[in-house]
XYZ file of N, CA and C in Angstrom:
855
model
N -69.179 113.207 109.240
C -68.014 113.808 108.603
C -68.111 113.656 107.092
N -68.334 112.433 106.632
C -68.552 112.237 105.209
C -70.041 112.283 104.953
N -70.462 112.978 103.968
C -71.892 113.024 103.712
C -72.210 113.815 102.470
N -73.450 113.876 102.185
C -73.896 114.629 101.018
C -73.695 116.125 101.220
N -73.466 116.832 100.128
C -73.513 118.282 100.211
C -74.885 118.687 100.711
N -74.937 119.734 101.470
C -76.204 120.146 102.059
C -77.239 120.550 101.008
N -76.776 120.898 99.815
C -77.723 121.288 98.780
C -78.146 120.097 97.918
N -77.697 118.900 98.283
C -78.123 117.707 97.554
C -78.686 116.695 98.540
N -79.927 116.837 98.927
C -80.520 115.825 99.796
C -80.756 114.546 99.012
N -81.234 113.510 99.675
C -81.268 112.214 99.010
C -82.663 111.785 98.620
N -82.722 110.612 98.030
C -83.958 110.132 97.432
C -84.872 109.467 98.455
N -86.150 109.723 98.273
C -87.150 109.050 99.093
C -88.449 109.011 98.308
N -89.060 107.826 98.268
C -90.298 107.738 97.501
C -91.388 108.612 98.111
N -92.148 109.224 97.256
C -93.333 109.964 97.671
C -94.362 109.762 96.572
N -95.189 108.746 96.721
C -96.098 108.385 95.645
C -95.296 107.897 94.459
N -95.545 108.471 93.290
C -94.827 108.090 92.086
C -93.590 108.952 91.857
N -93.304 109.861 92.767
C -92.185 110.768 92.580
C -91.138 110.540 93.664
N -89.977 111.095 93.441
C -88.938 111.063 94.455
C -88.842 112.441 95.106
N -88.899 112.446 96.412
C -88.697 113.701 97.145
C -87.250 113.732 97.621
N -86.701 114.925 97.713
C -85.295 115.065 98.078
C -85.216 115.643 99.491
N -85.151 114.768 100.473
C -85.255 115.302 101.822
C -84.490 114.543 102.901
N -84.019 113.328 102.635
C -83.431 112.562 103.741
C -81.913 112.482 103.626
N -81.280 112.004 104.680
C -79.822 111.963 104.731
C -79.238 110.800 103.946
N -79.844 109.631 104.090
C -79.308 108.429 103.461
C -80.002 108.169 102.129
N -79.234 108.051 101.086
C -79.805 107.875 99.762
C -80.472 106.512 99.620
N -79.831 105.461 100.140
C -80.367 104.105 100.071
C -80.584 103.650 98.625
N -79.762 104.137 97.722
C -79.951 103.763 96.315
C -79.705 102.272 96.087
N -78.590 101.768 96.582
C -78.205 100.388 96.285
C -78.967 99.367 97.120
N -79.620 99.818 98.168
C -80.378 98.896 99.022
C -81.869 98.929 98.718
N -82.254 99.703 97.717
C -83.661 99.842 97.362
C -83.854 99.379 95.926
N -84.673 98.348 95.735
C -84.825 97.761 94.409
C -85.323 98.761 93.383
N -86.273 99.603 93.778
C -86.818 100.578 92.836
C -85.756 101.578 92.410
N -85.004 102.098 93.359
C -83.997 103.109 93.034
C -82.841 102.525 92.246
N -82.421 101.310 92.601
C -81.246 100.729 91.953
C -81.473 100.456 90.477
N -82.717 100.480 90.025
C -83.021 100.291 88.616
C -82.860 101.579 87.815
N -82.485 102.668 88.492
C -82.334 103.976 87.831
C -80.947 104.562 88.136
N -79.902 103.933 87.607
C -78.543 104.412 87.915
C -78.290 105.845 87.477
N -78.929 106.283 86.406
C -78.682 107.650 85.938
C -79.191 108.681 86.939
N -80.305 108.371 87.603
C -80.810 109.283 88.629
C -79.824 109.381 89.788
N -79.205 108.265 90.114
C -78.203 108.265 91.190
C -76.971 109.071 90.786
N -76.477 108.814 89.590
C -75.282 109.522 89.132
C -75.509 111.024 89.049
N -76.748 111.418 88.755
C -77.056 112.838 88.618
C -76.969 113.587 89.941
N -76.951 112.864 91.045
C -76.847 113.517 92.354
C -75.518 114.236 92.538
N -74.472 113.694 91.936
C -73.138 114.115 92.320
C -72.529 115.166 91.404
N -73.022 115.280 90.204
C -72.413 116.216 89.280
C -71.152 115.635 88.654
N -70.487 116.417 87.858
C -69.283 115.975 87.150
C -68.045 116.243 88.003
N -67.155 115.265 88.050
C -65.943 115.411 88.865
C -65.146 116.642 88.454
N -65.075 116.878 87.140
C -64.265 118.000 86.677
C -64.866 119.356 87.054
N -66.152 119.351 87.435
C -66.798 120.595 87.846
C -66.751 120.808 89.355
N -66.186 119.852 90.063
C -66.215 119.901 91.521
C -65.052 120.733 92.031
N -65.327 121.866 92.648
C -64.275 122.757 93.128
C -64.274 122.900 94.642
N -65.280 122.352 95.322
C -65.372 122.491 96.771
C -64.330 121.623 97.464
N -63.772 122.079 98.605
C -62.861 121.232 99.378
C -63.598 120.144 100.149
N -64.927 120.167 100.123
C -65.703 119.160 100.843
C -65.645 117.821 100.106
N -65.936 116.765 100.847
C -65.994 115.424 100.288
C -67.441 114.960 100.329
N -67.874 114.343 99.265
C -69.228 113.785 99.267
C -69.118 112.268 99.343
N -70.089 111.665 100.012
C -70.090 110.214 100.156
C -71.507 109.732 100.342
N -71.718 108.513 99.940
C -73.010 107.856 100.112
C -72.852 106.909 101.290
N -73.639 107.094 102.318
C -73.422 106.243 103.487
C -74.727 105.847 104.155
N -74.763 104.594 104.555
C -75.876 104.034 105.306
C -75.450 102.682 105.840
N -75.876 102.289 107.034
C -75.544 100.949 107.540
C -76.126 99.827 106.683
N -77.165 100.117 105.908
C -77.862 99.060 105.179
C -77.061 98.496 104.014
N -76.120 99.254 103.490
C -75.365 98.737 102.359
C -74.548 97.502 102.736
N -74.043 97.458 103.945
C -73.123 96.387 104.314
C -73.813 95.035 104.445
N -75.033 95.001 104.928
C -75.631 93.713 105.294
C -76.574 93.127 104.255
N -76.936 93.874 103.225
C -77.851 93.369 102.212
C -77.066 92.690 101.079
N -77.253 91.394 100.869
C -76.416 90.625 99.935
C -76.313 91.170 98.518
N -77.368 91.715 97.903
C -77.229 92.148 96.498
C -76.409 93.419 96.294
N -76.146 94.172 97.352
C -75.580 95.511 97.200
C -74.239 95.531 96.462
N -73.254 94.672 96.795
C -71.967 94.768 96.085
C -72.099 94.593 94.574
N -72.931 93.631 94.148
C -73.103 93.413 92.721
C -73.756 94.626 92.048
N -74.731 95.238 92.729
C -75.399 96.411 92.156
C -74.411 97.571 92.044
N -73.575 97.742 93.056
C -72.572 98.798 93.008
C -71.610 98.598 91.846
N -71.141 97.371 91.699
C -70.197 97.095 90.620
C -70.834 97.335 89.254
N -72.076 96.927 89.119
C -72.778 97.122 87.857
C -72.995 98.614 87.578
N -73.277 99.385 88.609
C -73.528 100.820 88.436
C -72.257 101.576 88.070
N -71.160 101.263 88.756
C -69.923 102.016 88.548
C -69.070 101.472 87.398
N -69.259 100.203 87.051
C -68.482 99.621 85.966
C -66.990 99.667 86.241
N -66.216 100.109 85.258
C -64.760 100.165 85.403
C -64.337 101.102 86.532
N -65.158 102.097 86.813
C -64.816 103.057 87.862
C -64.974 102.472 89.266
N -65.547 101.278 89.385
C -65.746 100.691 90.710
C -64.423 100.437 91.423
N -63.352 100.338 90.663
C -62.047 100.109 91.303
C -61.550 101.350 92.036
N -62.204 102.494 91.812
C -61.803 103.720 92.498
C -62.606 103.969 93.777
N -63.564 103.110 94.080
C -64.378 103.297 95.282
C -63.565 103.024 96.535
N -63.872 103.754 97.589
C -63.312 103.488 98.911
C -64.466 103.209 99.860
N -64.409 102.067 100.521
C -65.453 101.677 101.462
C -64.961 101.916 102.884
N -65.736 102.663 103.639
C -65.367 103.010 105.012
C -66.375 102.354 105.953
N -65.880 101.516 106.858
C -66.760 100.737 107.723
C -66.406 100.992 109.179
N -67.368 101.500 109.931
C -67.213 101.707 111.371
C -67.905 100.565 112.107
N -67.203 99.958 113.050
C -67.713 98.793 113.762
C -68.037 99.112 115.217
N -69.109 98.527 115.690
C -69.487 98.610 117.098
C -69.698 97.196 117.620
N -69.456 96.980 118.896
C -69.678 95.658 119.485
C -71.069 95.174 119.077
N -71.185 93.934 118.561
C -72.420 93.502 117.898
C -73.693 93.624 118.722
N -73.657 93.278 119.994
C -74.888 93.358 120.782
C -75.271 94.807 121.046
N -74.297 95.662 121.290
C -74.594 97.082 121.454
C -75.130 97.671 120.151
N -74.564 97.218 119.052
C -75.055 97.694 117.763
C -76.479 97.194 117.512
N -76.765 95.960 117.928
C -78.118 95.407 117.799
C -79.118 96.237 118.599
N -78.746 96.592 119.813
C -79.632 97.408 120.646
C -79.857 98.781 120.022
N -78.801 99.379 119.494
C -78.929 100.690 118.864
C -79.844 100.629 117.651
N -79.707 99.563 116.834
C -80.572 99.411 115.663
C -82.021 99.230 116.085
N -82.243 98.470 117.149
C -83.609 98.275 117.641
C -84.211 99.615 118.071
N -83.470 100.376 118.844
C -83.987 101.671 119.313
C -84.303 102.594 118.147
N -83.398 102.605 117.159
C -83.639 103.445 115.987
C -84.849 102.959 115.201
N -84.978 101.647 115.063
C -86.098 101.099 114.311
C -87.439 101.408 114.941
N -87.491 101.365 116.259
C -88.743 101.691 116.951
C -89.049 103.180 116.795
N -88.033 104.019 116.965
C -88.229 105.461 116.874
C -88.597 105.887 115.449
N -87.885 105.335 114.456
C -88.089 105.751 113.067
C -89.281 105.049 112.415
N -89.723 103.960 113.015
C -90.922 103.298 112.514
C -90.708 102.184 111.518
N -89.442 101.786 111.254
C -89.220 100.705 110.297
C -89.220 99.325 110.950
N -89.336 99.276 112.255
C -89.333 97.999 112.964
C -90.683 97.795 113.646
N -91.249 96.618 113.467
C -92.564 96.269 114.030
C -93.623 97.292 113.629
N -93.661 97.592 112.347
C -94.578 98.610 111.838
C -96.039 98.254 112.089
N -96.364 96.969 112.049
C -97.762 96.556 112.148
C -98.242 96.405 113.586
N -97.371 96.619 114.540
C -97.745 96.434 115.939
C -97.995 97.775 116.613
N -99.227 98.054 117.001
C -99.515 99.331 117.682
C -98.711 99.477 118.974
N -98.593 98.392 119.693
C -97.813 98.420 120.929
C -96.479 97.725 120.680
N -95.423 98.490 120.700
C -94.114 97.981 120.322
C -93.497 97.150 121.448
N -92.754 96.107 121.091
C -92.066 95.310 122.108
C -90.874 96.065 122.684
N -90.429 95.636 123.832
C -89.189 96.149 124.409
C -88.022 95.401 123.786
N -86.827 95.901 124.023
C -85.641 95.198 123.528
C -85.534 93.821 124.174
N -85.914 93.710 125.447
C -85.911 92.418 126.119
C -86.839 91.428 125.397
N -88.006 91.870 125.016
C -88.950 91.014 124.301
C -88.415 90.647 122.925
N -87.800 91.595 122.271
C -87.206 91.373 120.948
C -86.132 90.287 121.020
N -85.246 90.416 121.983
C -84.155 89.440 122.138
C -84.697 88.077 122.545
N -85.653 88.056 123.452
C -86.228 86.786 123.900
C -86.856 86.038 122.726
N -87.535 86.760 121.853
C -88.143 86.138 120.684
C -87.073 85.597 119.746
N -86.010 86.349 119.559
C -84.931 85.873 118.696
C -84.297 84.602 119.270
N -84.016 84.602 120.554
C -83.403 83.430 121.187
C -84.313 82.211 121.065
N -85.597 82.437 121.195
C -86.554 81.339 121.052
C -86.462 80.738 119.647
N -86.448 81.586 118.630
C -86.388 81.100 117.251
C -85.039 80.468 116.947
N -83.996 81.020 117.494
C -82.646 80.460 117.309
C -82.581 79.056 117.891
N -83.143 78.869 119.067
C -83.143 77.546 119.703
C -84.062 76.577 118.972
N -85.200 77.057 118.489
C -86.094 76.203 117.703
C -85.393 75.667 116.458
N -84.478 76.470 115.940
C -83.740 76.083 114.739
C -82.496 75.260 115.078
N -82.461 74.769 116.290
C -81.349 73.926 116.773
C -80.002 74.635 116.693
N -80.023 75.970 116.792
C -78.810 76.776 116.829
C -77.925 76.576 115.604
N -78.545 76.249 114.468
C -77.772 75.963 113.250
C -77.298 77.219 112.537
N -78.050 78.290 112.648
C -77.691 79.521 111.935
C -78.188 80.723 112.711
N -77.484 81.840 112.557
C -77.906 83.087 113.181
C -79.052 83.728 112.413
N -79.192 83.381 111.146
C -80.217 83.998 110.302
C -81.547 83.274 110.484
N -82.254 83.624 111.522
C -83.574 83.072 111.775
C -84.571 84.221 111.875
N -85.842 83.895 111.650
C -86.866 84.927 111.744
C -86.933 85.785 110.498
N -87.709 86.840 110.603
C -87.948 87.700 109.461
C -87.220 89.025 109.548
N -87.815 90.016 108.926
C -87.198 91.332 108.792
C -86.844 91.957 110.136
N -87.654 91.671 111.152
C -87.414 92.314 112.446
C -86.052 91.966 113.025
N -85.495 90.822 112.592
C -84.199 90.423 113.128
C -83.050 90.818 112.219
N -83.310 91.795 111.366
C -82.205 92.450 110.670
C -81.252 93.060 111.690
N -81.746 93.341 112.894
C -80.898 93.871 113.959
C -79.743 92.927 114.260
N -79.968 91.630 114.078
C -78.904 90.636 114.253
C -78.055 90.551 112.994
N -78.710 90.468 111.838
C -77.975 90.292 110.595
C -77.005 91.450 110.359
N -77.385 92.654 110.747
C -76.523 93.819 110.560
C -75.229 93.709 111.353
N -75.252 92.934 112.429
C -74.078 92.801 113.288
C -73.206 91.606 112.913
N -73.537 90.919 111.831
C -72.733 89.794 111.354
C -71.651 90.332 110.418
N -70.684 91.023 111.005
C -69.727 91.795 110.222
C -68.886 90.933 109.282
N -68.398 89.797 109.765
C -67.530 88.967 108.934
C -68.277 88.446 107.710
N -69.467 87.915 107.931
C -70.268 87.396 106.829
C -70.578 88.488 105.822
N -70.929 89.665 106.313
C -71.274 90.767 105.425
C -70.063 91.283 104.648
N -68.920 91.369 105.316
C -67.711 91.813 104.630
C -67.255 90.793 103.586
N -67.371 89.521 103.919
C -66.985 88.485 102.951
C -67.792 88.616 101.663
N -69.043 88.981 101.791
C -69.880 89.174 100.611
C -69.332 90.294 99.732
N -68.874 91.384 100.350
C -68.285 92.485 99.590
C -66.941 92.076 98.981
N -66.170 91.306 99.738
C -64.828 90.954 99.288
C -64.839 89.948 98.139
N -65.979 89.371 97.839
C -66.101 88.548 96.645
C -66.112 89.402 95.381
N -66.436 90.673 95.553
C -66.556 91.592 94.412
C -65.428 92.611 94.388
N -65.096 93.153 95.560
C -64.116 94.227 95.651
C -62.890 93.766 96.438
N -61.698 94.155 96.012
C -60.478 93.747 96.723
C -60.331 94.436 98.074
N -59.592 93.792 98.958
C -59.445 94.273 100.336
C -58.833 95.662 100.412
N -57.991 96.018 99.432
C -57.302 97.316 99.528
C -58.235 98.502 99.327
N -59.508 98.255 99.002
C -60.457 99.353 98.850
C -61.222 99.643 100.143
N -60.846 98.983 101.245
C -61.604 99.102 102.490
C -60.785 99.762 103.593
N -61.473 100.654 104.316
C -60.948 101.273 105.532
C -61.873 100.857 106.667
N -61.332 100.129 107.642
C -62.130 99.577 108.734
C -61.642 100.165 110.051
N -62.559 100.510 110.917
C -62.156 100.959 112.253
C -63.278 100.712 113.250
N -62.939 100.303 114.475
C -63.931 100.293 115.551
C -64.190 101.724 115.992
N -65.454 102.033 116.293
C -65.918 103.406 116.399
C -65.144 104.343 117.303
N -64.608 103.828 118.408
C -63.910 104.713 119.340
C -62.624 105.282 118.754
N -62.073 104.627 117.750
C -60.879 105.180 117.108
C -61.185 106.566 116.544
N -62.424 106.753 116.113
C -62.844 108.078 115.630
C -63.341 108.963 116.767
N -64.301 108.478 117.553
C -64.965 109.351 118.524
C -64.045 109.778 119.657
N -63.042 108.978 119.969
C -62.113 109.356 121.035
C -61.172 110.473 120.606
N -61.197 110.820 119.325
C -60.301 111.860 118.810
C -61.087 112.995 118.162
N -62.276 113.236 118.677
C -63.070 114.334 118.140
C -62.585 115.690 118.631
N -61.619 115.703 119.526
C -61.091 116.967 120.019
C -60.131 117.613 119.024
N -59.653 116.821 118.056
C -58.719 117.365 117.076
C -58.920 116.633 115.748
N -59.696 117.226 114.847
C -59.975 116.567 113.583
C -58.770 116.583 112.639
N -57.811 117.437 112.926
C -56.592 117.448 112.115
C -55.793 116.173 112.328
N -55.742 115.702 113.568
C -54.950 114.514 113.896
C -55.815 113.280 114.121
N -57.106 113.395 113.922
C -57.978 112.242 114.070
C -57.484 111.120 113.154
N -57.187 109.931 113.682
C -56.563 108.883 112.859
C -57.427 108.403 111.701
N -58.736 108.406 111.877
C -59.608 107.978 110.784
C -59.552 108.979 109.644
N -59.638 110.259 109.974
C -59.594 111.290 108.939
C -58.219 111.363 108.283
N -57.188 111.135 109.080
C -55.846 111.110 108.500
C -55.711 109.993 107.475
N -56.247 108.821 107.798
C -56.153 107.691 106.867
C -56.958 107.955 105.598
N -58.121 108.576 105.745
C -58.923 108.874 104.568
C -58.236 109.919 103.687
N -57.595 110.903 104.303
C -56.856 111.883 103.501
C -55.725 111.192 102.732
N -55.048 110.275 103.407
C -53.962 109.552 102.744
C -54.512 108.696 101.606
N -55.579 107.987 101.887
C -56.179 107.094 100.890
C -56.650 107.854 99.656
N -57.312 108.955 99.902
C -57.909 109.718 98.811
C -56.949 110.743 98.222
N -55.721 110.756 98.744
C -54.684 111.674 98.259
C -55.133 113.122 98.363
N -55.595 113.455 99.565
C -56.098 114.798 99.825
C -55.088 115.583 100.641
N -55.225 116.881 100.634
C -54.378 117.715 101.468
C -54.868 117.741 102.902
N -54.111 118.405 103.753
C -54.450 118.453 105.179
C -55.622 119.381 105.478
N -56.063 120.133 104.498
C -57.160 121.077 104.738
C -58.518 120.542 104.302
N -58.567 119.268 103.987
C -59.815 118.613 103.590
C -60.221 117.646 104.691
N -61.504 117.374 104.766
C -62.028 116.525 105.839
C -61.703 117.128 107.202
N -62.016 118.388 107.342
C -61.806 119.085 108.610
C -63.128 119.690 109.065
N -63.945 118.925 109.779
C -65.196 119.487 110.307
C -64.915 120.618 111.280
N -65.915 121.427 111.504
C -65.764 122.487 112.493
C -65.558 121.866 113.870
N -64.721 122.476 114.709
C -64.509 121.941 116.063
C -65.822 121.833 116.826
N -65.935 120.778 117.601
C -67.147 120.585 118.376
C -67.135 121.495 119.601
N -68.183 122.268 119.823
C -68.229 123.126 121.010
C -68.353 122.312 122.286
N -68.904 121.128 122.180
C -69.084 120.258 123.339
C -68.759 118.835 122.934
N -67.645 118.300 123.416
C -67.211 116.967 123.025
C -68.150 115.884 123.515
N -68.961 116.189 124.497
C -69.905 115.205 125.032
C -71.258 115.266 124.326
N -71.392 116.197 123.387
C -72.670 116.334 122.682
C -72.919 115.104 121.828
N -74.172 114.717 121.730
C -74.560 113.562 120.946
C -75.702 113.956 120.007
N -75.689 113.347 118.830
C -76.763 113.640 117.885
C -78.083 113.058 118.361
N -78.008 111.926 119.061
C -79.222 111.271 119.542
C -79.426 111.652 121.002
N -80.378 112.528 121.238
C -80.599 113.024 122.594
C -81.639 112.210 123.350
N -82.186 111.177 122.714
C -83.194 110.374 123.388
C -82.566 109.536 124.492
N -83.273 109.392 125.565
C -82.779 108.592 126.678
C -83.072 107.122 126.407
N -82.030 106.314 126.363
C -82.192 104.882 126.173
C -81.589 104.157 127.370
N -82.158 103.027 127.671
C -81.605 102.209 128.744
C -80.252 101.656 128.320
N -79.378 101.493 129.292
C -78.120 100.815 129.013
C -78.414 99.346 128.721
N -77.442 98.654 128.193
C -77.643 97.243 127.867
C -78.011 96.441 129.107
N -77.341 96.715 130.215
C -77.626 95.965 131.445
C -78.998 96.294 132.020
N -79.524 97.458 131.688
C -80.873 97.818 132.119
C -81.940 97.229 131.193
N -81.584 97.068 129.927
C -82.564 96.628 128.936
C -82.687 95.117 128.824
N -81.621 94.390 129.184
C -81.609 92.939 129.012
C -81.256 92.219 130.312
N -81.831 91.051 130.486
C -81.462 90.196 131.607
C -80.039 89.680 131.400
N -79.284 89.499 132.480
C -77.894 89.019 132.338
C -77.784 87.731 131.535
N -78.703 86.793 131.736
C -78.635 85.536 130.998
C -78.797 85.748 129.493
N -79.615 86.716 129.128
C -79.830 86.981 127.709
C -78.648 87.726 127.095
N -78.008 88.595 127.869
C -76.780 89.237 127.396
C -75.725 88.175 127.114
N -75.583 87.273 128.057
C -74.595 86.204 127.899
C -74.943 85.318 126.699
N -76.217 84.964 126.559
C -76.626 84.089 125.453
C -76.374 84.745 124.101
N -76.699 86.036 123.970
C -76.495 86.715 122.690
C -75.011 86.848 122.377
N -74.196 87.131 123.375
C -72.760 87.275 123.105
C -72.133 85.932 122.753
N -72.666 84.866 123.286
C -72.189 83.542 122.882
C -72.553 83.250 121.426
N -73.709 83.714 121.012
C -74.123 83.534 119.616
C -73.235 84.346 118.680
N -72.918 85.573 119.083
C -72.095 86.440 118.238
C -70.613 86.036 118.234
N -70.152 85.329 119.244
C -68.721 85.087 119.399
C -68.085 84.385 118.204
N -68.653 83.308 117.660
C -68.014 82.709 116.470
C -67.900 83.680 115.298
N -68.894 84.522 115.119
C -68.846 85.532 114.056
C -67.747 86.550 114.339
N -67.569 86.919 115.612
C -66.512 87.857 115.980
C -65.129 87.259 115.725
N -64.977 85.987 116.044
C -63.699 85.320 115.789
C -63.413 85.237 114.288
N -64.451 84.965 113.537
C -64.330 84.930 112.082
C -63.915 86.297 111.549
N -64.477 87.347 112.138
C -64.118 88.706 111.733
C -62.647 88.984 111.996
N -62.162 88.610 113.176
C -60.761 88.849 113.506
C -59.834 88.122 112.533
N -60.177 86.904 112.176
C -59.354 86.153 111.207
C -59.377 86.827 109.844
N -60.550 87.284 109.448
C -60.686 87.932 108.140
C -59.873 89.218 108.072
N -59.996 90.060 109.091
C -59.282 91.331 109.091
C -57.774 91.122 109.174
N -57.355 90.153 109.976
C -55.920 89.879 110.112
C -55.322 89.466 108.773
N -56.073 88.701 108.014
C -55.612 88.276 106.689
C -55.641 89.435 105.688
N -56.738 90.177 105.700
C -56.914 91.248 104.709
C -55.955 92.410 104.918
N -55.420 92.549 106.128
C -54.422 93.585 106.373
C -53.242 93.406 105.429
N -52.873 92.161 105.186
C -51.772 91.874 104.270
C -52.129 92.073 102.811
N -53.423 92.310 102.524
C -53.881 92.534 101.158
C -54.215 93.999 100.903
N -53.813 94.851 101.847
C -53.977 96.287 101.632
C -55.136 96.929 102.359
N -55.908 96.156 103.109
C -56.996 96.754 103.882
C -56.423 97.628 104.988
N -57.039 98.775 105.243
C -56.628 99.658 106.331
C -57.419 99.330 107.590
N -56.721 99.039 108.669
C -57.331 98.858 109.982
C -56.849 100.025 110.836
N -57.656 101.057 110.930
C -57.201 102.303 111.545
C -57.022 102.111 113.047
N -55.853 102.483 113.546
C -55.557 102.354 114.964
C -54.941 101.028 115.345
N -54.883 100.101 114.421
C -54.281 98.794 114.692
C -52.778 98.882 114.481
N -52.014 98.381 115.446
C -50.562 98.476 115.364
C -49.888 97.109 115.362
N -50.679 96.042 115.316
C -50.114 94.700 115.323
C -49.653 94.264 113.943
N -49.323 92.990 113.843
C -48.785 92.433 112.613
C -49.888 91.809 111.764
N -49.559 91.563 110.508
C -50.454 90.838 109.612
C -50.654 89.426 110.141
N -51.868 88.919 110.039
C -52.224 87.552 110.445
C -52.148 87.316 111.945
N -52.063 88.366 112.733
C -52.077 88.216 114.197
C -53.521 88.352 114.671
N -54.225 87.234 114.714
C -55.650 87.241 115.028
C -55.909 87.749 116.438
N -55.079 87.346 117.386
C -55.271 87.790 118.773
C -55.119 89.292 118.900
N -54.156 89.861 118.187
C -53.947 91.313 118.243
C -55.142 92.047 117.645
N -55.706 91.520 116.576
C -56.890 92.141 115.979
C -58.071 92.050 116.928
N -58.234 90.909 117.586
C -59.310 90.765 118.570
C -59.166 91.779 119.688
N -57.947 91.969 120.171
C -57.717 92.942 121.246
C -58.012 94.357 120.778
N -57.640 94.677 119.563
C -57.913 96.002 118.971
C -59.411 96.255 118.903
N -60.164 95.263 118.451
C -61.611 95.412 118.389
C -62.205 95.600 119.776
N -61.801 94.760 120.703
C -62.349 94.830 122.056
C -62.061 96.172 122.723
N -60.917 96.722 122.435
C -60.535 97.992 123.057
C -61.344 99.161 122.534
N -61.736 99.109 121.264
C -62.302 100.307 120.638
C -63.733 100.182 120.153
N -64.367 99.001 120.312
C -65.746 98.944 119.802
C -66.804 98.874 120.897
N -66.399 99.023 122.140
C -67.366 99.030 123.246
C -67.736 100.471 123.558
N -68.753 100.973 122.900
C -69.194 102.345 123.164
C -70.689 102.443 122.936
């Protein structure tokens, strides 16, 4: 829904040049690109010249979990950083981990040096082994391949952003709050909140109606979680994620009182149990 104009593709290294061909710009998560803020700013044009009813946005899952990103964003935008709106869609952490693994294998950014790629079961087993070797002291064990875990540490990652940006600049929702309302983008609660936040009219952020509500962008056949992992490993990973999930519920419950938007949440400020129930209801997809 939010994305680049179709005539402005994003940056990707190609030798010493940048090619304009991919969906995710990855400016703030890429050290080389982040050193060229003017090239990034040139993507969008001047606000006063913008006449389209479309909305442009820079989006990628990588911005949330990489520690330097908030500081780079603040440095790039300067005084204008207070006008940024951060939109975060949440998925149940283990399901999100599996999805990241599948994408990494397909796209080639995970286990690049291994001709024969591991299964998700092998990936999880290796992580659990390293976690136990580390006496279960921290979730951050292993190398780059376990970014699949780090990406699902929502509370820790959000806290890093909240050290730089105030809570009222964030719109948070578990994914089903959006996908369950794809039948009517006019009344979709996520789009309604963004229109309110950005002070837009009702005729903005209105994608074309979907001809098939069951259509998915990813047509590849993937095993379900219960097919891909042994029950004991599902249980072990969810036990590892649980303290982080509880931390997330406490954080969101508090930040609601500081102006953060929790789309679809109808409970009170500081009601941690209500936030937990909201997450559980809408992030299992």
